[in-house]
């Protein structure tokens, strides 16, 4: 909790550390009502700085200092200064040793940062600045040290004692306690430190690296979850292999461990050799985890594993460089997932997510560049911009350089900076050095916030057989950045003839065509490209694969979009054409609703989706993606002023009309796939995911018909399936359906069956929180009283409160402001127990500028109430104050 207004921290103020810590020797004595931490730090003056000896300022928060010694000399209170967040003392020589002992209270740590307890086990989360809640230290990523850790605990309750690196010694003590010592041979910053003590079981496996070293792999979970680990283990081995093949990166320690914990603020953490995971990102088996959960486990396991190089071996100099490791690692994990599953479908999912959520962030009060230049609370900067937009920036470099040169650049980066803490500039420099390409202008993607707009238009000159494409780019102002300079925007494109074939692409001045799909670089505010030798007017397929994170507009008419949906050879753009068509049709319906007119659906959308459903050649996952209308949150994002009720009504109307018009085809596809699900056992593999995704979206349309045979099918699927994907879909469909009594019975049966599985109960909460039927808030409030709910567990908060505010837009934005008041109440209460979670839950309120005047006033009123509610954490204070600025 802050005692004074938190200060802004600026990148321009960065200074190298005055002192370095060569060795860190930690001892933890873990008890039920406190923990003692002894730290011995072998330190020296930073040799790159002058020879004087400035005061040593160690970070430390919520620590009870028991003793501190400098080179074996016990210091008295007169020898040091102590405040809320620092211990300051005066070294007397260039090399010295600090010994400190502190008492901390993991048993009452509800913020889940530093050392804390989750379901009876001890665990840690140190990134970004949690280590300072464990001991006095230079808690910054550019101070790297060799760690040795000894932990002791009561043996019966904590049989497993883990830390980073390799186990080197262990033994028992009197009084039923035992201890273990771990040594990590790699220098690392404190944010990668980890410790675990608990009653855990593990699944063990082995991986042989490319240089034939055997690595032991262990995944630790609570005993009752030991049957849900295999998928994560398979994912880990695939990740290790993929990183060797695609990036040439080999694992470095002899052991790699993952531990699953129930209470975790994020998805997982890449601590060296000892990854700690939210159990939701480890545990997966058919009966209890959906296909989406299986894919998330695979992606997160890969992400954390990939950090071993992009993050740990080469780390960040300071937290402004966070995207150096996060953007790069997200790019790596998304390519991995694309290789393991379907590349096009993965791209569609990522782009839909980016455009709905990151674009909204980029247009709101928290907008910041991929490399921010100021922050108050670094925990607030683990954002969609740092992660997802950061990944898009890397993807653009990959597109501009080509895969082979990109690989040369990454090899150079890893070789040049192994063991160092570096900046985004260092990364780009390695890419430039390996490629000879000047990326100076490209680097504006790191420094300018906001989503660029790219307007394209075209004209065909029949006499000259030439086709001129004109681009105009601009970027809206964001907080602190009124004016933007032009970006480098890679636009991958093709020109299609009347049969949908790609035409040869020859620009004016070129001797011969250069391929049929190519990347243009738009680098100026206005820029034109003229293609020649085109005997007919082509239709452009622009920004293929979403080659840049921009808002592209081109004046396609609906017939042209239908044509692209059927003929574009770029799978992503086929989907994109369908989305653009749907957006046009839905916006028309929104207008009709707002004018009080009868809603009339453009039949071209029906025709387009009919041909998608009839296309037996098309990957079923693609069919499912193309049947999914743009979400309400995306329609909100692209509205000038979002009319929540009109958006909901228009979208539901369109779904209803489609369900009626396409009933037979949907029913056929549903039954064929359900039959396959009935006759084959569950496999967590892409063709099965694809089949079930089509089956499930078909069911969600079919139920809108209200027909009894659909209800029967839904109940059959619920009862007879062998996996959570089908069961949860059937439940979700019932929950949003008019079949009231079946809904109640099924919800009750589900809860009874799965009451002991917290992750499944999270799904049960989410499904209900997302129900857009009237009375949403009352249902959520009632669910908060359910015995399985607790505000202490971040997954529960996300499942119920997060899903309500983020996905149930009509209920959350109820005109009387009740949804806003509810969310503000939860934020105020979470602010005291878990500031990071409180601050994240706030984000729907920060978007107040998107809504009508009445809602704006209500939302602002709640933000003001939070601000006035008492002592705010720096996390919540930063978001609220910036939102109101
Ligand atoms: N690096 C962690 C983030 C932890 C942040 C906590 N405030 C997870 C990840 O991106 O892999
Ligand atoms: Zn990460």
Short mmCIF file of C-alpha atoms in Angstrom, two decimals, residues 454-459 467-471 538-540 542 552-557 560-561 564 580 584:
data_model
loop_
_atom_site.label_atom_id
_atom_site.label_comp_id
_atom_site.label_asym_id
_atom_site.label_seq_id
_atom_site.Cartn_x
_atom_site.Cartn_y
_atom_site.Cartn_z
CA UNK A 454 -3.93 2.44 -43.37
CA UNK A 455 -6.34 3.61 -46.04
CA UNK A 456 -5.92 2.02 -49.41
CA UNK A 457 -7.59 2.85 -52.69
CA UNK A 458 -7.01 1.71 -56.25
CA UNK A 459 -7.56 2.69 -59.83
CA UNK A 467 -3.17 -0.73 -61.63
CA UNK A 468 -2.33 1.93 -59.09
CA UNK A 469 -2.63 1.24 -55.37
CA UNK A 470 -2.52 4.25 -53.10
CA UNK A 471 -1.89 4.07 -49.38
CA UNK A 538 -7.74 -7.10 -60.58
CA UNK A 539 -9.21 -7.42 -57.12
CA UNK A 540 -6.54 -6.90 -54.45
CA UNK A 542 -4.35 -6.90 -49.07
CA UNK A 552 -6.68 -1.32 -43.00
CA UNK A 553 -9.56 0.00 -45.02
CA UNK A 554 -10.23 -0.61 -48.69
CA UNK A 555 -13.56 0.19 -50.36
CA UNK A 556 -14.63 -3.38 -51.08
CA UNK A 557 -18.28 -3.88 -51.86
CA UNK A 560 -16.20 -8.45 -53.77
CA UNK A 561 -15.94 -9.61 -50.17
CA UNK A 564 -12.62 -13.12 -51.66
CA UNK A 580 -15.54 -7.52 -43.17
CA UNK A 584 -20.83 -4.27 -42.89
#
